[in-house]
Amino acid sequence: MKRVYLDHNATTPTHPDVVRAMQPYYEEIFGNASSVHRFGREARKAVEEARKNLASLLGAKRADEIIFTSGGTESDNFAIKGVARALRDKGNHIITSSVEHLAVHNTCKFLEKNGYSVTYIPVDKYGIIDLEAFKKSITDETILVTIMYANNETGTVEPLAEITKIAKERGVYLHTDAVQAVGKIDVNVEELGVDLLSLSGHKFCGPKGVGALYVRRGTKIAPMQIGGHHERNRRAGTENVPAIVGIGKAAELAGKNMAREAARIRDLRDRLQEGIEKSIKEVRLNGHPARRLPNTCNISFEYLEGESIILNLDMEGVAVSTGSACTSGSLEPSHVLISMGVSPQTAQGSIRFSLGRVNTKEDIDYLLKILPPIIERLRKMSPLYKE
Amino acid sequence: MEREYSEKVMDHFRNPRNVGEIKDASGIGKVGNPVCGDIMNLYIKVENDVIVNAKFKTMGCGAAIATSSMVTELVKGKTVKEAQSISNRAVAEALGGLPKIKLHCSVLAEEGLKLAIKDYLKKSGKPLDDVKK
Ligand SMILES: Cc1ncc(COP(=O)(O)O)c(C=O)c1O
Ligand SMILES: [Zn+2]
C-alpha cells in the first residue's frame, strides 16, 4: 500500500546521512566525552563539532552558548524553571502566550502552583499574539517572557523580533520555543535578540531524545539537572554522544539545504491547500495565511470530527494529525485553536497536514484524490450536515 | 496509554451498519457528548412494542461511530423494555472492548437510545416510569 507521511510536525524521519554519521559513535568511538584518554578525547571532539554546527545554524556568537539536552521538552523546562529560580529574588512574574506547546504551558502552570504569577497573552484569529496586551503586561516583577517562534499546530510564526525588542526595553529575558521553527525557517539568535531558545533534533531530521538550549552569554540560569561538571556545570550527565553527533549533522544539513527545501515544500503545501479548497466545500484554514511555516497547513472540515478523518486516511496509508478533543488525551479540543476564537465544533474537525523532506508531488496528488470522497462519506453520516 | 481499536471496532467504523434517518421514526434521540463534543442522532421504528428498525447519524471519533453502529444492531428485534437496559458497557463489550480513554465516547450510544425510547413513549402516550433517565 502507498504510504504518505504528512505529520512532520510530530516527528521527522531521520535523515540517512544523520544515521550514517551516528553509527560509529555506538561501537568504535564509544568513549565518555569527559574522559582524559584518547577514547574520551575522540568523543569530546565529536560533541564540540556538533555544538559548533548548531551554533552556526542559529547564528550564535559562541559555541558554548549551546547546551545539549534530551529534547524540546527538557529545553523548555530548563529555560523557564532555570530562569525562574535564578531570578527569584528579582521578581516572580512570567509572561507567556495562550498558544504554547504543553512543554511550555504546563511548565508555567507548574510555576503558578509554586508561587509565581503567570500572564497568558491572548492571540488574534490567526494565532498571532496581541503586542499591545503584551506590552501592558510587563511589570517590575517580570523576570521572563516565553513565547514560541512558530506554532506546532497551525504553523503561525510570531513577530518574535518585535516581542524581543519590547522585552529588552524593559530589561526582561526572552525565551522562545523554536522547536518547530529550526530547520524550517531562518532562525538567527542575534537578529531575533533572544536570550534563550529551545530546539529539538527529531523535528528537523535528527534523532529523537536530543535537543539543545541556546543560552546567551551572561544570562542567569539555574541548572536543572545536578551532578557532574558536564556542559559547564549547567546540565549534568554523560553526554549522549551518538545523538549529539546526529543533531549536529542534522543542523549542518539544515544549514545547507533549508532555503531550497523550504521553497520546494512551500509549493507542495500550497498545492495541497489549494487542492483541498477547490475540491471540498466548507473548509477553513486555521492559522495565518502568510506568516506561517512553509510546511504546515491546518484545515477544519466543518460538520466532522478529526479522528474519524485520520482513521480513514490511515486506512489509505496517509498520516496526519488533529486537534480534536477525542484524540487529545485531555478530552478537550486544541487550546491553540480555541484561543484563536475557533469554535469547539470547528476545532473538532481540524486536521494538521505537515510536510517534510520525504514528500513529493505524487504524495500530495494522492491525498487530493482520496480525501474528498472520505469527507463526503463522513459528512453524509454527520447529523450536522445538510446538503 | 492504550489507543488501539479492536478489529471489530474498526470493522464497524469502516462499514457502519444502519447509517441514515428513518422518515417516519417512532422515536428520535438527539444527543451531544458534553465531554468531547461528539454528536449522535438515533432513530427507532417500533411496531407492537418491538424495535423493528434503527438508524443513526453521528459526528464523532472512531469509537462514537462504531458504538452508534453497534447499538443500532443490538436493538433491532428487541422489545422496548429490553432495549432500555442496554448500557454503554454492553455496547462496548459487543465491540470487543474499547480503549479506556474512549469509553466515554460510548455513552453517546446509550444516551441516544434512552432518549429515542423516551421520545417514542411520549409520542405514543405510554408511561415513562420505567425509563431510567
Ligand atoms: C513547539 C514544540 N515545543 C516542544 C516540543 C517538545 O519537543 P520534544 O518532543 O523534543 O520533547 C514540541 C514537540 O512536539 C513542539 O512542537
Ligand atoms: Zn469520541
XYZ file of C-alpha atoms and ligand atoms in Angstrom:
537
model
C 0.000 0.000 0.000
C 1.049 3.578 -0.614
C 2.411 5.291 2.479
C 2.329 9.071 2.682
C 3.683 10.760 5.773
C 2.205 14.223 6.323
C 2.875 14.545 10.046
C 6.352 16.089 10.133
C 5.462 18.473 12.962
C 5.024 15.394 15.164
C 8.368 13.984 14.136
C 10.512 13.593 11.031
C 12.205 10.540 9.567
C 15.871 10.684 10.496
C 17.991 11.720 7.520
C 20.082 8.784 6.245
C 23.238 10.939 6.441
C 22.438 11.579 10.100
C 22.098 7.862 10.803
C 25.379 7.249 8.996
C 27.143 9.949 10.993
C 25.891 8.495 14.281
C 26.772 4.875 13.588
C 30.482 4.908 14.521
C 29.710 6.513 17.879
C 27.957 3.414 19.137
C 30.755 0.952 18.525
C 34.164 2.293 17.502
C 34.094 5.732 19.081
C 32.257 4.873 22.260
C 34.261 6.935 24.754
C 32.921 9.076 27.554
C 33.396 12.657 26.437
C 34.628 13.567 29.924
C 37.463 11.022 29.912
C 41.024 12.260 29.538
C 42.293 9.378 27.371
C 42.112 9.046 23.626
C 38.699 7.344 23.705
C 37.297 10.261 25.631
C 39.041 12.868 23.523
C 37.575 11.426 20.325
C 34.066 11.616 21.770
C 34.697 15.138 23.083
C 35.846 16.266 19.649
C 32.613 14.998 18.094
C 30.457 16.690 20.741
C 32.207 20.027 20.251
C 31.945 19.690 16.481
C 28.190 19.222 16.837
C 27.977 22.203 19.165
C 29.675 24.357 16.529
C 27.258 23.141 13.868
C 24.271 24.118 15.978
C 25.767 27.474 16.945
C 26.396 28.164 13.298
C 22.846 27.213 12.264
C 21.474 29.602 14.888
C 23.958 32.360 14.159
C 25.176 32.212 17.773
C 28.373 34.093 18.505
C 29.884 31.370 20.637
C 29.531 27.610 20.558
C 29.411 27.444 24.366
C 26.066 29.215 24.260
C 24.639 25.830 23.200
C 23.719 23.327 25.931
C 22.716 19.851 24.863
C 19.552 18.407 26.398
C 17.289 15.410 25.924
C 14.906 17.337 23.646
C 12.469 20.196 23.290
C 10.558 19.439 26.463
C 13.670 19.458 28.617
C 14.956 22.628 26.971
C 11.666 24.403 27.701
C 11.619 23.176 31.305
C 15.261 24.127 31.770
C 14.850 27.638 30.344
C 11.698 28.526 32.237
C 12.361 26.900 35.596
C 16.062 27.736 35.396
C 15.460 31.462 34.936
C 12.558 31.478 37.406
C 14.837 30.033 40.046
C 17.872 32.165 39.212
C 15.853 35.406 39.306
C 13.531 34.569 42.196
C 14.881 37.494 44.221
C 14.255 39.890 41.373
C 10.616 39.047 40.771
C 8.035 36.319 40.327
C 6.150 37.270 37.180
C 6.336 35.322 33.920
C 4.661 36.177 30.629
C 3.739 33.584 28.032
C 1.176 33.194 25.248
C -2.067 31.268 25.217
C -0.956 29.073 22.314
C 2.219 27.459 23.652
C 3.098 23.797 23.399
C 2.335 21.900 26.609
C 6.062 21.739 27.366
C 5.917 25.491 27.988
C 2.271 25.838 29.012
C 2.336 23.196 31.710
C 5.724 24.345 32.980
C 4.192 27.788 33.503
C 1.205 26.178 35.218
C 3.600 24.335 37.485
C 5.358 27.553 38.450
C 1.983 29.180 39.095
C 1.338 26.496 41.688
C 4.710 27.282 43.217
C 4.421 30.949 43.982
C 4.971 32.552 40.591
C 2.401 34.574 38.758
C 1.882 33.985 35.039
C 0.172 36.117 32.386
C -1.129 34.336 29.291
C -1.209 36.812 26.396
C -4.176 36.333 24.045
C -3.820 35.897 20.292
C -5.825 37.103 17.313
C -7.782 34.855 14.963
C -4.566 33.902 13.177
C -2.803 32.927 16.379
C -0.554 35.998 16.493
C -0.040 37.442 19.943
C -1.518 40.782 20.927
C 1.542 43.035 21.141
C -0.320 45.804 22.961
C -1.574 43.419 25.634
C 1.937 42.051 25.892
C 3.470 45.491 26.329
C 0.975 46.335 29.065
C 1.510 43.085 30.909
C 5.178 43.706 31.716
C 5.689 44.835 35.302
C 8.682 45.459 37.559
C 8.175 41.924 38.814
C 8.511 40.369 35.344
C 11.568 38.136 35.068
C 10.875 36.129 31.909
C 8.900 36.240 28.702
C 8.469 32.872 26.973
C 6.759 32.967 23.602
C 7.083 30.416 20.845
C 8.550 31.252 17.460
C 6.319 29.026 15.321
C 3.215 27.185 16.389
C 3.245 23.408 16.118
C -0.467 23.130 15.252
C -1.061 25.991 12.855
C 2.466 26.923 11.776
C 1.762 30.582 12.603
C 5.034 32.485 13.088
C 5.046 35.039 15.900
C 6.595 38.507 15.429
C 9.477 37.443 17.607
C 11.914 40.259 16.831
C 9.286 42.811 17.902
C 8.486 40.811 21.020
C 12.164 40.646 21.984
C 12.592 44.338 21.407
C 9.770 45.134 23.816
C 11.151 42.717 26.424
C 14.678 44.148 26.056
C 13.450 47.698 26.575
C 12.177 46.565 29.949
C 15.267 44.518 30.702
C 13.406 41.208 30.750
C 14.798 37.897 29.485
C 13.181 36.455 26.401
C 12.935 32.699 25.854
C 11.474 31.226 22.703
C 10.377 27.707 21.931
C 11.730 27.421 18.397
C 11.256 23.661 18.223
C 9.060 23.929 15.113
C 10.984 26.780 13.514
C 14.517 25.385 13.449
C 15.243 23.694 10.148
C 12.102 25.103 8.520
C 12.727 28.851 8.554
C 15.721 31.023 9.254
C 16.409 31.227 12.980
C 19.103 33.690 13.961
C 19.538 34.397 17.663
C 21.382 37.659 17.019
C 18.796 39.061 14.642
C 15.969 37.902 16.899
C 17.753 39.114 20.004
C 16.532 36.227 22.151
C 18.287 35.225 25.386
C 17.184 31.603 25.411
C 15.968 29.339 22.618
C 14.772 25.724 22.676
C 15.150 23.284 19.818
C 14.689 19.568 19.285
C 16.579 17.185 16.996
C 13.762 14.968 15.806
C 11.811 17.878 14.333
C 14.455 18.545 11.693
C 15.566 15.099 10.574
C 17.806 14.467 13.573
C 17.413 11.704 16.163
C 14.794 11.650 18.913
C 15.661 12.312 22.525
C 18.213 15.035 21.876
C 17.809 18.790 21.763
C 19.526 21.942 22.822
C 19.015 25.129 24.725
C 20.703 28.257 23.445
C 21.657 30.481 26.390
C 23.057 33.906 25.533
C 26.323 34.526 27.323
C 25.806 36.130 30.715
C 22.188 35.004 31.081
C 21.451 33.915 34.638
C 20.017 30.416 34.731
C 19.995 27.784 37.470
C 20.883 24.235 36.421
C 18.031 21.742 36.308
C 19.938 18.547 36.431
C 22.573 18.426 39.131
C 25.575 16.115 39.227
C 28.919 16.191 37.455
C 30.544 19.063 35.658
C 29.112 18.409 32.204
C 28.040 21.234 29.907
C 29.967 23.703 32.052
C 28.040 22.796 35.195
C 24.745 23.659 33.576
C 23.421 20.219 32.665
C 24.937 17.249 34.425
C 25.025 13.776 32.906
C 27.242 11.865 30.498
C 26.644 13.274 27.039
C 24.572 11.204 24.630
C 27.382 11.315 22.097
C 25.748 9.483 19.149
C 22.582 11.580 19.443
C 24.591 14.780 19.767
C 26.573 13.828 16.660
C 23.231 13.210 14.966
C 21.707 16.563 15.850
C 24.938 18.238 14.781
C 24.745 16.551 11.396
C 21.068 17.479 11.084
C 21.987 21.101 11.807
C 24.680 21.007 9.153
C 22.237 19.587 6.586
C 19.572 22.137 7.520
C 22.046 24.955 7.051
C 22.977 23.638 3.620
C 19.564 22.649 2.263
C 16.956 24.699 4.079
C 16.425 27.556 1.644
C 15.955 25.215 -1.316
C 13.916 22.665 0.600
C 11.629 25.286 2.142
C 10.732 26.638 -1.296
C 10.015 23.162 -2.616
C 7.931 22.217 0.408
C 6.031 25.504 0.334
C 4.991 24.775 -3.256
C 3.750 21.337 -2.247
C 1.937 22.734 0.777
C 0.228 25.376 -1.362
C -0.740 22.735 -3.889
C -2.289 20.707 -1.086
C -4.135 23.664 0.397
C -5.451 24.960 -2.918
C -6.428 21.447 -3.936
C -8.494 20.981 -0.795
C -10.090 24.417 -1.030
C -11.030 23.699 -4.625
C -12.443 20.214 -4.180
C -14.086 20.351 -0.746
C -16.697 22.835 0.433
C -16.910 24.401 3.873
C -13.317 24.112 4.909
C -11.475 26.715 6.900
C -7.789 27.471 7.229
C -6.572 27.712 10.814
C -3.503 29.905 11.173
C -2.052 32.888 9.379
C -2.249 32.504 5.596
C 1.166 34.118 5.029
C 3.079 34.406 8.306
C 3.282 30.675 8.577
C 5.794 27.817 8.422
C 6.191 26.714 4.802
C 5.353 23.105 5.614
C 2.192 23.432 7.705
C -1.454 23.626 6.765
C -4.186 23.252 9.373
C -7.666 22.924 7.950
C -11.032 22.406 9.621
C -13.595 20.316 7.834
C -16.939 21.574 9.090
C -19.515 19.106 10.490
C -16.832 16.474 11.143
C -14.623 15.163 13.902
C -10.901 14.844 13.258
C -10.194 11.323 14.434
C -12.721 9.872 12.018
C -10.846 11.626 9.194
C -7.460 10.456 10.467
C -8.583 6.838 10.699
C -9.954 6.929 7.165
C -6.759 8.472 5.820
C -4.712 5.963 7.797
C -6.593 3.133 6.099
C -5.364 4.607 2.806
C -1.805 4.933 4.092
C -1.800 8.681 4.807
C -0.627 10.007 8.189
C -1.893 13.345 9.562
C -2.996 14.646 12.964
C -5.895 16.537 14.558
C -6.831 18.986 17.292
C -9.980 17.003 18.075
C -10.937 16.520 21.720
C -11.379 12.792 21.220
C -7.673 12.276 20.497
C -6.158 14.852 22.814
C -5.792 12.784 25.971
C -7.305 15.700 27.907
C -10.668 15.339 26.135
C -10.641 18.983 25.233
C -10.240 20.372 21.736
C -6.961 22.089 20.919
C -6.306 25.021 23.266
C -4.430 26.671 20.410
C -7.468 26.782 18.123
C -9.815 27.720 20.967
C -7.514 30.622 21.905
C -7.753 31.806 18.306
C -11.520 32.019 18.686
C -12.233 28.879 16.656
C -15.466 27.280 17.895
C -15.109 23.911 19.672
C -17.148 22.375 16.844
C -14.777 23.657 14.173
C -11.715 22.765 16.244
C -13.138 19.255 16.494
C -12.852 18.872 12.709
C -9.339 20.268 12.365
C -6.638 18.380 10.541
C -2.965 19.312 10.507
C -1.037 18.472 7.375
C 2.692 18.958 7.920
C 5.094 18.252 5.095
C 8.749 17.390 5.018
C 11.798 16.254 3.142
C 10.348 12.926 2.025
C 7.204 14.343 0.397
C 6.701 14.559 -3.349
C 4.109 15.979 -5.724
C 2.758 12.440 -6.119
C 2.092 12.292 -2.367
C 0.026 15.450 -2.500
C -1.899 14.357 -5.567
C -2.624 11.013 -3.925
C -4.009 12.789 -0.864
C -6.080 15.116 -3.025
C -7.533 12.089 -4.783
C -8.561 10.123 -1.694
C -9.611 12.923 0.649
C -12.783 14.326 -0.998
C -14.679 11.011 -1.007
C -13.719 10.419 2.636
C -15.053 13.828 3.643
C -18.198 13.287 1.617
C -18.869 9.888 3.151
C -18.328 11.152 6.708
C -20.483 14.213 6.116
C -23.312 12.013 4.894
C -23.080 10.354 8.284
C -22.993 13.638 10.218
C -26.214 14.886 11.833
C -24.960 18.456 11.454
C -24.510 18.349 7.708
C -27.279 19.478 5.394
C -26.618 19.059 1.698
C -1.871 4.583 27.174
C -3.739 2.030 25.107
C -5.055 3.701 21.989
C -5.564 0.889 19.545
C -9.071 -0.116 18.468
C -10.097 -3.775 18.228
C -10.678 -5.363 14.830
C -14.404 -5.342 15.490
C -14.458 -1.630 16.269
C -12.575 -0.961 13.063
C -14.991 -3.160 11.148
C -17.966 -1.139 12.374
C -16.071 2.096 11.785
C -15.157 1.103 8.234
C -18.587 -0.281 7.387
C -21.041 1.282 9.773
C -24.389 -0.503 9.794
C -27.702 1.376 9.574
C -26.459 4.836 8.676
C -29.230 7.269 7.858
C -32.563 8.571 9.076
C -35.991 6.964 9.432
C -38.518 9.341 7.934
C -41.489 8.100 9.994
C -39.490 7.214 13.097
C -41.379 6.233 16.230
C -38.723 7.860 18.372
C -35.650 10.064 17.860
C -32.799 10.576 20.302
C -30.515 13.562 19.706
C -27.502 13.723 21.983
C -24.229 15.561 22.246
C -21.367 14.372 24.367
C -20.586 17.255 26.699
C -17.103 15.863 27.297
C -15.674 15.665 23.810
C -18.290 17.184 21.513
C -19.366 14.061 19.627
C -22.972 14.243 18.377
C -25.448 11.495 17.559
C -28.998 11.212 16.255
C -30.646 7.826 16.753
C -33.902 6.855 15.038
C -36.051 3.881 16.025
C -39.122 2.378 14.403
C -41.355 0.486 16.855
C -44.140 -1.910 15.949
C -46.116 -3.804 18.604
C -43.588 -2.787 21.198
C -40.731 -4.285 19.209
C -37.974 -2.188 17.667
C -38.144 -3.258 14.046
C -35.651 -0.787 12.643
C -32.938 1.570 13.885
C -30.725 4.059 12.093
C -28.212 6.670 13.141
C -26.246 9.726 12.152
C -23.115 10.506 14.112
C -20.395 13.096 14.053
C -17.617 11.725 16.158
C -14.487 9.707 16.596
C -13.944 6.067 15.701
C -15.430 4.895 18.986
C -18.515 7.106 18.609
C -19.215 5.854 15.098
C -18.573 2.204 15.923
C -20.748 2.263 19.051
C -23.516 4.049 17.129
C -23.389 1.328 14.521
C -23.343 -1.433 17.120
C -26.203 -0.079 19.196
C -28.475 0.013 16.136
C -27.620 -3.626 15.543
C -28.223 -4.582 19.171
C -31.654 -3.002 19.484
C -33.184 -4.425 16.336
C -35.700 -7.124 17.231
C -35.695 -6.258 20.919
C -38.759 -5.113 22.838
C -38.665 -1.547 24.050
C -38.259 -2.798 27.598
C -35.307 -4.998 26.684
C -33.686 -2.178 24.761
C -33.951 0.130 27.746
C -31.463 -1.933 29.686
C -28.691 -1.768 27.064
C -25.791 0.090 28.650
C -22.795 1.748 27.045
C -20.639 -1.015 28.550
C -22.767 -3.642 26.847
C -22.255 -1.858 23.519
C -18.518 -1.588 24.124
C -18.352 -5.266 25.071
C -20.216 -6.255 21.932
C -17.422 -4.495 20.049
C -14.747 -6.468 21.829
C -13.961 -3.592 24.178
C -12.756 -0.024 23.745
C -9.525 1.686 24.783
C -10.059 3.053 28.262
C -9.867 6.704 27.274
C -12.547 6.012 24.654
C -15.138 4.519 26.977
C -16.785 7.891 27.495
C -17.469 8.061 23.745
C -19.744 5.024 24.033
C -22.003 6.902 26.466
C -23.392 8.615 23.396
C -24.916 5.368 22.148
C -26.607 4.616 25.456
C -27.920 8.139 25.896
C -29.131 8.304 22.303
C -31.021 5.063 22.721
C -32.590 6.141 26.025
C -33.736 9.417 24.530
C -35.138 7.733 21.432
C -37.159 5.353 23.608
C -38.338 8.196 25.811
C -39.401 10.082 22.708
C -41.278 7.018 21.461
C -43.048 6.523 24.796
C -44.011 10.151 24.938
C -45.322 10.218 21.381
C -47.325 7.050 21.869
C -48.744 8.179 25.206
C -47.124 5.368 27.183
C -45.914 5.855 30.785
C -42.305 6.925 31.142
C -41.781 5.485 34.594
C -39.509 2.615 33.749
C -37.184 4.731 31.665
C -34.099 5.081 33.786
C -33.179 8.581 32.730
C 6.534 23.675 19.808
C 7.048 22.444 20.488
N 7.709 22.557 21.654
C 8.201 21.487 22.295
C 8.051 20.218 21.797
C 8.603 19.057 22.558
O 9.765 18.575 21.962
P 10.311 17.109 22.288
O 9.406 16.169 21.598
O 11.685 17.090 21.720
O 10.319 16.948 23.766
C 7.375 20.047 20.588
C 7.164 18.687 20.039
O 6.046 18.248 19.842
C 6.863 21.191 19.924
O 6.199 21.075 18.765
Zn -15.173 10.394 20.935
